[in-house]
Short mmCIF file of C-alpha atoms and ligand atoms in Angstrom, two decimals:
data_model
loop_
_atom_site.label_atom_id
_atom_site.label_comp_id
_atom_site.label_asym_id
_atom_site.label_seq_id
_atom_site.Cartn_x
_atom_site.Cartn_y
_atom_site.Cartn_z
CA MET S 1 94.03 18.46 24.22
CA LEU S 2 93.60 18.57 28.08
CA LYS S 3 96.42 20.83 28.47
CA ASN S 4 94.92 23.38 26.23
CA ARG S 5 91.52 23.21 27.83
CA VAL S 6 93.31 24.06 31.32
CA ALA S 7 95.38 26.59 30.10
CA ALA S 8 92.04 28.56 28.21
CA ALA S 9 90.36 28.04 31.89
CA ARG S 10 93.20 29.92 33.49
CA GLU S 11 93.08 32.95 31.68
CA PHE S 12 89.57 33.35 33.96
CA LEU S 13 92.11 33.20 37.33
CA GLN S 14 93.11 36.88 35.40
CA SER S 15 90.21 38.20 34.44
CA PHE S 16 88.38 37.64 37.67
CA ALA S 17 91.18 38.48 39.72
CA VAL S 18 91.33 34.88 42.02
CA ASP S 19 93.84 32.67 43.32
CA ALA S 20 91.64 29.69 41.91
CA ILE S 21 88.83 28.50 40.56
CA LEU S 22 86.18 25.58 42.03
CA VAL S 23 85.14 24.00 39.64
CA SER S 24 81.59 22.09 40.22
CA ASP S 25 80.19 21.24 37.27
CA MET S 26 80.57 17.31 36.62
CA LYS S 27 80.89 17.71 32.16
CA ASP S 28 82.80 21.02 32.64
CA ILE S 29 85.31 18.65 35.41
CA ARG S 30 85.21 15.67 32.73
CA TYR S 31 86.52 18.35 29.98
CA LEU S 32 88.93 19.67 31.82
CA THR S 33 90.24 16.70 33.70
CA GLY S 34 88.72 13.51 31.48
CA PHE S 35 87.38 12.19 34.75
CA THR S 36 84.43 10.68 34.22
CA GLY S 37 83.19 9.93 37.71
CA SER S 38 79.44 11.52 39.00
CA GLU S 39 80.81 12.90 41.91
CA ALA S 40 84.03 15.29 42.86
CA LEU S 41 84.94 19.38 42.61
CA LEU S 42 88.00 20.59 40.79
CA LEU S 43 89.89 23.05 42.22
CA LEU S 44 92.12 25.23 39.65
CA GLY S 45 95.07 27.37 41.11
CA GLY S 46 97.58 28.92 39.02
CA ALA S 47 100.03 25.78 38.97
CA GLU S 48 98.20 23.06 40.37
CA ILE S 49 94.56 20.78 39.61
CA PHE S 50 93.48 19.44 42.58
CA LEU S 51 90.47 17.19 42.02
CA LEU S 52 88.44 16.44 45.50
CA THR S 53 86.43 13.54 45.34
CA ASP S 54 85.54 10.30 47.71
CA SER S 55 87.13 6.98 48.22
CA ARG S 56 84.58 5.73 45.83
CA TYR S 57 86.12 7.36 42.89
CA THR S 58 89.94 7.80 43.87
CA THR S 59 91.22 5.16 42.27
CA GLN S 60 89.52 5.40 38.97
CA ALA S 61 90.13 9.83 39.22
CA GLU S 62 93.99 8.62 39.37
CA THR S 63 93.69 6.14 36.35
CA GLU S 64 91.69 8.69 34.30
CA THR S 65 93.26 11.71 34.83
CA SER S 66 97.02 12.86 34.47
CA GLY S 67 98.49 16.33 35.74
CA CYS S 68 95.95 16.43 38.75
CA ALA S 69 96.18 16.08 42.25
CA VAL S 70 93.95 13.81 43.09
CA VAL S 71 92.91 14.43 46.78
CA GLU S 72 90.53 11.84 48.81
CA ILE S 73 87.76 13.81 50.61
CA LYS S 74 85.34 12.74 53.19
CA GLU S 75 83.67 16.26 53.82
CA LYS S 76 83.90 18.47 51.15
CA LYS S 77 83.68 22.13 52.70
CA ALA S 78 86.11 20.60 55.06
CA ALA S 79 88.52 19.49 52.65
CA LEU S 80 88.12 22.79 50.51
CA ALA S 81 88.91 24.40 53.44
CA ALA S 82 92.04 22.89 54.50
CA LEU S 83 93.03 23.27 50.61
CA ALA S 84 92.42 26.39 50.65
CA ALA S 85 94.48 27.18 53.61
CA SER S 86 97.39 24.82 52.59
CA GLU S 87 97.53 26.37 48.93
CA HIS S 88 97.28 29.93 50.47
CA PHE S 89 94.17 30.51 48.14
CA GLY S 90 92.79 33.97 49.14
CA SER S 91 90.22 34.45 46.59
CA ILE S 92 87.95 31.42 44.64
CA GLY S 93 85.72 32.06 42.07
CA PHE S 94 82.97 29.48 41.71
CA GLN S 95 80.58 28.81 39.16
CA ALA S 96 76.99 30.93 40.08
CA GLU S 97 75.06 28.80 38.27
CA ARG S 98 76.14 25.48 39.77
CA VAL S 99 76.18 26.39 43.68
CA SER S 100 72.98 26.93 45.42
CA VAL S 101 72.58 29.80 47.76
CA SER S 102 72.71 27.16 51.24
CA LEU S 103 76.11 25.70 50.23
CA HIS S 104 77.32 29.76 49.22
CA ASN S 105 76.60 30.50 52.78
CA GLU S 106 78.22 27.50 53.89
CA LEU S 107 81.30 28.06 52.43
CA LEU S 108 81.51 31.58 53.21
CA GLN S 109 81.33 30.02 56.92
CA GLN S 110 83.58 27.82 56.51
CA MET S 111 86.30 30.09 54.94
CA PRO S 112 85.81 33.42 56.37
CA ASP S 113 89.17 34.63 55.30
CA VAL S 114 88.33 33.59 51.56
CA ARG S 115 86.63 35.98 48.86
CA PHE S 116 84.87 33.86 46.90
CA ALA S 117 83.96 35.45 43.37
CA PRO S 118 80.61 34.68 41.55
CA MET S 119 81.70 33.49 38.02
CA GLY S 120 79.04 32.83 34.88
CA ALA S 121 79.17 30.67 32.64
CA GLU S 122 82.63 31.17 30.97
CA LEU S 123 84.00 27.64 31.88
CA ALA S 124 81.01 26.28 29.90
CA SER S 125 81.85 28.84 26.87
CA LEU S 126 85.36 27.08 26.35
CA ARG S 127 83.25 23.98 25.09
CA ILE S 128 81.63 26.31 23.07
CA ILE S 129 84.40 25.09 20.24
CA LYS S 130 85.02 21.04 19.79
CA ASP S 131 88.47 20.18 19.27
CA VAL S 132 89.39 17.79 16.68
CA GLN S 133 88.69 14.57 19.34
CA GLU S 134 85.46 16.15 20.47
CA ILE S 135 84.09 16.31 16.56
CA GLU S 136 84.92 12.88 15.63
CA CYS S 137 83.00 11.69 19.30
CA LEU S 138 80.22 13.40 18.32
CA ALA S 139 80.43 12.26 14.72
CA LYS S 140 80.66 8.82 15.92
CA THR S 141 77.67 8.95 18.35
CA ALA S 142 75.66 10.80 15.87
CA LYS S 143 75.94 8.05 13.24
CA LEU S 144 75.63 5.16 15.68
CA ALA S 145 72.32 6.71 16.73
CA SER S 146 71.26 7.35 12.85
CA GLU S 147 71.91 4.20 12.06
CA ALA S 148 69.85 2.45 14.93
CA PHE S 149 66.85 4.70 14.27
CA LEU S 150 67.08 3.38 10.79
CA GLY S 151 67.09 -0.29 11.38
CA MET S 152 64.66 0.19 14.31
CA LEU S 153 62.21 1.84 11.25
CA GLU S 154 62.29 -1.74 9.72
CA THR S 155 60.35 -3.04 12.76
CA ILE S 156 57.86 -0.19 13.15
CA GLU S 157 54.31 -1.25 12.38
CA PRO S 158 50.55 0.07 12.97
CA ALA S 159 49.39 -1.61 16.33
CA GLY S 160 52.52 -1.36 18.38
CA THR S 161 52.66 1.60 20.58
CA GLU S 162 54.72 5.00 20.96
CA LYS S 163 56.65 2.90 24.27
CA ASP S 164 57.42 0.00 21.98
CA VAL S 165 59.33 2.37 19.59
CA SER S 166 60.76 4.02 22.59
CA LEU S 167 62.13 0.88 23.41
CA ARG S 168 63.10 -0.92 20.73
CA LEU S 169 64.92 1.99 19.86
CA GLU S 170 66.95 2.14 22.71
CA PHE S 171 67.51 -1.70 22.40
CA ALA S 172 69.04 -1.27 18.91
CA LEU S 173 71.04 2.02 20.26
CA ARG S 174 72.81 0.00 23.20
CA THR S 175 73.42 -3.04 20.73
CA ALA S 176 75.19 -0.96 18.51
CA GLY S 177 77.76 0.17 21.19
CA ALA S 178 75.65 3.31 22.81
CA ASP S 179 76.63 3.54 26.68
CA ASP S 180 73.29 5.36 27.27
CA LYS S 181 70.58 6.87 25.63
CA ALA S 182 71.15 10.92 25.39
CA PHE S 183 67.15 11.69 27.03
CA ASP S 184 63.85 10.00 27.36
CA PHE S 185 62.96 9.80 23.69
CA ILE S 186 59.90 11.82 22.16
CA VAL S 187 58.08 9.25 20.11
CA ALA S 188 54.60 11.32 19.75
CA SER S 189 52.13 10.53 16.77
CA GLY S 190 48.89 11.58 15.58
CA GLN S 191 47.50 14.27 17.44
CA ARG S 192 50.29 13.95 20.25
CA GLY S 193 52.76 15.52 17.53
CA ALA S 194 51.23 18.95 18.37
CA LEU S 195 53.62 18.31 22.08
CA PRO S 196 57.04 19.18 20.77
CA HIS S 197 57.95 17.39 23.73
CA GLY S 198 55.60 14.45 23.65
CA ARG S 199 57.31 11.67 25.69
CA ALA S 200 56.40 8.08 24.78
CA THR S 201 53.37 6.60 25.80
CA SER S 202 51.15 3.35 25.73
CA LYS S 203 48.89 4.63 22.61
CA THR S 204 48.85 2.88 19.81
CA LEU S 205 50.34 3.83 16.18
CA CYS S 206 47.52 4.84 13.58
CA ARG S 207 47.47 4.27 9.67
CA GLY S 208 47.06 8.01 8.46
CA GLU S 209 49.69 9.56 11.30
CA LEU S 210 52.62 11.14 11.50
CA VAL S 211 55.03 10.13 14.14
CA THR S 212 57.83 12.24 15.29
CA ILE S 213 60.46 10.74 17.27
CA ASP S 214 63.51 12.87 19.20
CA PHE S 215 66.30 10.82 19.97
CA GLY S 216 69.86 10.68 21.15
CA ALA S 217 72.67 8.43 22.14
CA VAL S 218 75.64 8.90 24.76
CA VAL S 219 79.24 7.28 23.33
CA ASP S 220 82.39 8.31 25.62
CA GLY S 221 80.76 10.92 27.36
CA TYR S 222 79.39 12.63 24.09
CA ASN S 223 75.59 12.93 22.80
CA SER S 224 73.73 12.84 19.86
CA ASP S 225 70.27 14.50 19.05
CA GLU S 226 68.10 13.89 16.29
CA THR S 227 64.36 14.18 15.51
CA ALA S 228 62.35 12.45 12.48
CA THR S 229 58.98 12.74 11.62
CA ILE S 230 57.67 9.43 9.99
CA ALA S 231 54.25 8.38 8.28
CA ILE S 232 52.53 5.94 9.05
CA GLY S 233 50.89 4.58 5.54
CA LYS S 234 50.42 7.01 2.78
CA PRO S 235 50.15 11.02 3.87
CA ASP S 236 47.40 13.00 3.09
CA ALA S 237 47.99 16.62 1.42
CA LYS S 238 47.63 18.39 4.83
CA GLN S 239 50.29 15.93 6.22
CA ARG S 240 52.75 16.60 3.13
CA GLU S 241 52.21 20.39 2.77
CA ILE S 242 53.23 20.65 6.44
CA TYR S 243 55.94 18.11 6.22
CA GLN S 244 57.13 20.06 3.16
CA ILE S 245 57.05 23.69 4.84
CA VAL S 246 59.05 21.95 7.82
CA LYS S 247 61.75 20.40 5.48
CA ASP S 248 62.02 23.78 3.42
CA ALA S 249 62.22 25.39 6.81
CA HIS S 250 65.62 23.38 7.82
CA ASP S 251 67.39 23.25 4.49
CA MET S 252 66.83 26.78 3.98
CA ALA S 253 68.77 27.33 7.45
CA LEU S 254 71.38 24.62 6.95
CA ASP S 255 72.28 26.58 3.76
CA ALA S 256 72.17 29.29 6.20
CA ILE S 257 75.20 28.30 8.24
CA ARG S 258 78.85 29.50 7.95
CA PRO S 259 81.24 31.26 10.23
CA GLY S 260 80.33 34.98 10.70
CA VAL S 261 76.43 34.59 10.66
CA LYS S 262 74.74 35.38 13.55
CA PHE S 263 72.79 32.68 15.54
CA CYS S 264 68.95 34.91 15.81
CA ASP S 265 70.21 35.19 11.52
CA ILE S 266 69.36 31.89 11.19
CA ASP S 267 66.66 31.35 13.22
CA LEU S 268 65.02 33.94 11.33
CA VAL S 269 65.40 32.29 7.97
CA ALA S 270 63.54 29.99 9.05
CA ARG S 271 60.60 31.36 11.33
CA ASP S 272 60.43 33.93 8.64
CA TYR S 273 59.89 31.14 5.83
CA ILE S 274 56.93 29.22 8.43
CA ALA S 275 55.27 32.43 9.04
CA ARG S 276 55.30 33.38 5.85
CA LYS S 277 53.47 29.78 5.09
CA GLY S 278 50.57 31.04 7.40
CA TYR S 279 52.08 29.09 10.51
CA GLY S 280 54.07 31.32 12.57
CA ASP S 281 51.99 31.08 15.57
CA TYR S 282 52.88 27.46 15.38
CA PHE S 283 56.57 27.41 15.83
CA GLY S 284 57.39 28.36 19.18
CA HIS S 285 61.18 27.13 20.12
CA GLY S 286 64.31 27.93 19.16
CA LEU S 287 65.26 26.88 16.10
CA GLY S 288 68.26 24.80 17.78
CA HIS S 289 71.39 24.17 20.35
CA GLY S 290 74.66 23.64 20.66
CA VAL S 291 75.50 19.78 21.61
CA GLY S 292 78.17 18.05 22.93
CA LEU S 293 78.83 16.88 26.64
CA ASP S 294 75.71 17.98 27.35
CA VAL S 295 72.63 17.30 25.13
CA HIS S 296 71.70 21.08 25.34
CA GLU S 297 74.23 23.31 25.66
CA LYS S 298 76.05 26.54 23.95
CA PRO S 299 75.66 28.05 21.50
CA VAL S 300 71.77 28.68 21.83
CA VAL S 301 70.36 28.90 18.29
CA SER S 302 67.53 31.39 18.49
CA PHE S 303 66.12 34.83 17.67
CA ARG S 304 67.79 36.19 20.87
CA ASN S 305 71.41 35.39 19.94
CA GLU S 306 73.25 37.64 18.62
CA ASP S 307 76.47 35.62 18.81
CA VAL S 308 77.94 34.57 15.47
CA VAL S 309 78.87 31.18 14.14
CA GLN S 310 82.47 29.64 14.72
CA GLU S 311 84.27 26.98 13.10
CA GLY S 312 83.98 24.30 15.06
CA MET S 313 80.73 24.72 16.86
CA VAL S 314 78.45 22.12 16.64
CA PHE S 315 74.79 22.24 17.27
CA THR S 316 71.44 21.16 15.87
CA ILE S 317 68.71 22.70 13.28
CA GLU S 318 65.04 21.59 14.28
CA PRO S 319 62.32 23.29 12.90
CA GLY S 320 59.12 22.42 13.51
CA ILE S 321 55.04 23.18 13.37
CA TYR S 322 52.76 21.96 16.04
CA LEU S 323 48.97 21.94 15.37
CA PRO S 324 46.82 21.66 18.33
CA GLY S 325 44.42 19.16 17.45
CA TRP S 326 46.25 18.11 14.28
CA GLY S 327 49.49 16.76 15.20
CA GLY S 328 52.85 18.14 14.53
CA VAL S 329 56.16 17.96 12.65
CA ARG S 330 60.06 18.58 13.32
CA ILE S 331 62.89 17.68 11.71
CA GLU S 332 66.07 18.16 13.49
CA ASP S 333 69.72 17.39 12.54
CA MET S 334 73.05 18.13 14.08
CA VAL S 335 76.09 20.17 12.28
CA PHE S 336 79.22 20.86 12.70
CA ALA S 337 80.36 24.17 11.71
CA THR S 338 83.27 24.40 8.98
CA ALA S 339 85.00 27.03 7.20
CA ASP S 340 82.76 27.44 4.64
CA GLY S 341 79.73 26.07 5.77
CA CYS S 342 78.15 23.18 7.50
CA ARG S 343 78.39 19.47 7.70
CA LEU S 344 75.32 17.32 8.84
CA LEU S 345 76.75 14.90 11.66
CA THR S 346 73.30 13.02 11.59
CA HIS S 347 72.41 10.51 8.96
CA VAL S 348 68.35 10.06 8.82
CA PRO S 349 67.11 10.95 5.42
CA LYS S 350 65.07 13.60 6.14
CA ASP S 351 62.75 13.33 3.02
CA LEU S 352 59.14 11.96 3.91
CA THR S 353 59.71 8.44 4.94
CA VAL S 354 56.57 6.43 4.49
CA VAL S 355 56.45 2.70 6.87
ZN1 LIG C 1 66.15 16.34 19.69
ZN1 LIG C 2 67.56 18.86 20.02
#
């Protein structure tokens, strides 16, 4: 697997006409080498791969990677300069989105004879199609998170707070074997549901409210992302109406997924439907995003993205309606694009759950 990934990354050596590529995004480094530490640089040449890290991580790097020369460094720029000189790298491509202007200036000063070529998000784009091993990891993470959520649901009660829900969910995830939570969970009840990113507060859950819970786990570096909106006590007619519109938009978008379909068209299916029902002004965000080593990565499922779905992509579908002063509903699932449609990776049933 890693060999294929490195081979794909090496193709950029030619397209950018450089001798080596400096990889500074830790997720890209993990993707290419298997190294899970939190600080390193990777210098990918035509024949060799150098993983530069400090003494905290050298043993770990040697254990986790194969085919990399692990170089123990004290100071990044000096180490890079020494390596570029000994390997005769006259030109180095770098991840422009990941290198600050000041670091770039320092690299130029330290290595006046090296040509530095800015690259875009090409390396991250390699991660857009998941291989079998990645799909397995994502499926495992998503399943674990969904099951932990369903277990936690049994314990929800009015009079508890949003923070209680968040804490119980995190405890359930970790007890089930998650390495971490994927992000700070969103628990937004009642009117707070109108905030698409309402972090859990000390607000008490009340009967008659909807609660939007957006959560995810990390297992072996891979994230999950799922949102359920539940009702505390019997929902009223408007709550049921808004919920059903979002659910139908979600289902229609899932039905539209297949290789060759543009992401903007999938977004449009859900967006148009919500607009036809009169709530177009209340669905402001994109329909979804890729999930993998990062919780938010390519592809972007939005009205701006003209790229098409390809088999092996993993992304979310998460339409929502947010009404200021009333509340909101969002429903999110993670899917994996197959040869003729998609398969759900998340497992929480999306009919309105009443607790
Ligand atoms: Zn989410
Ligand atoms: Zn999401």
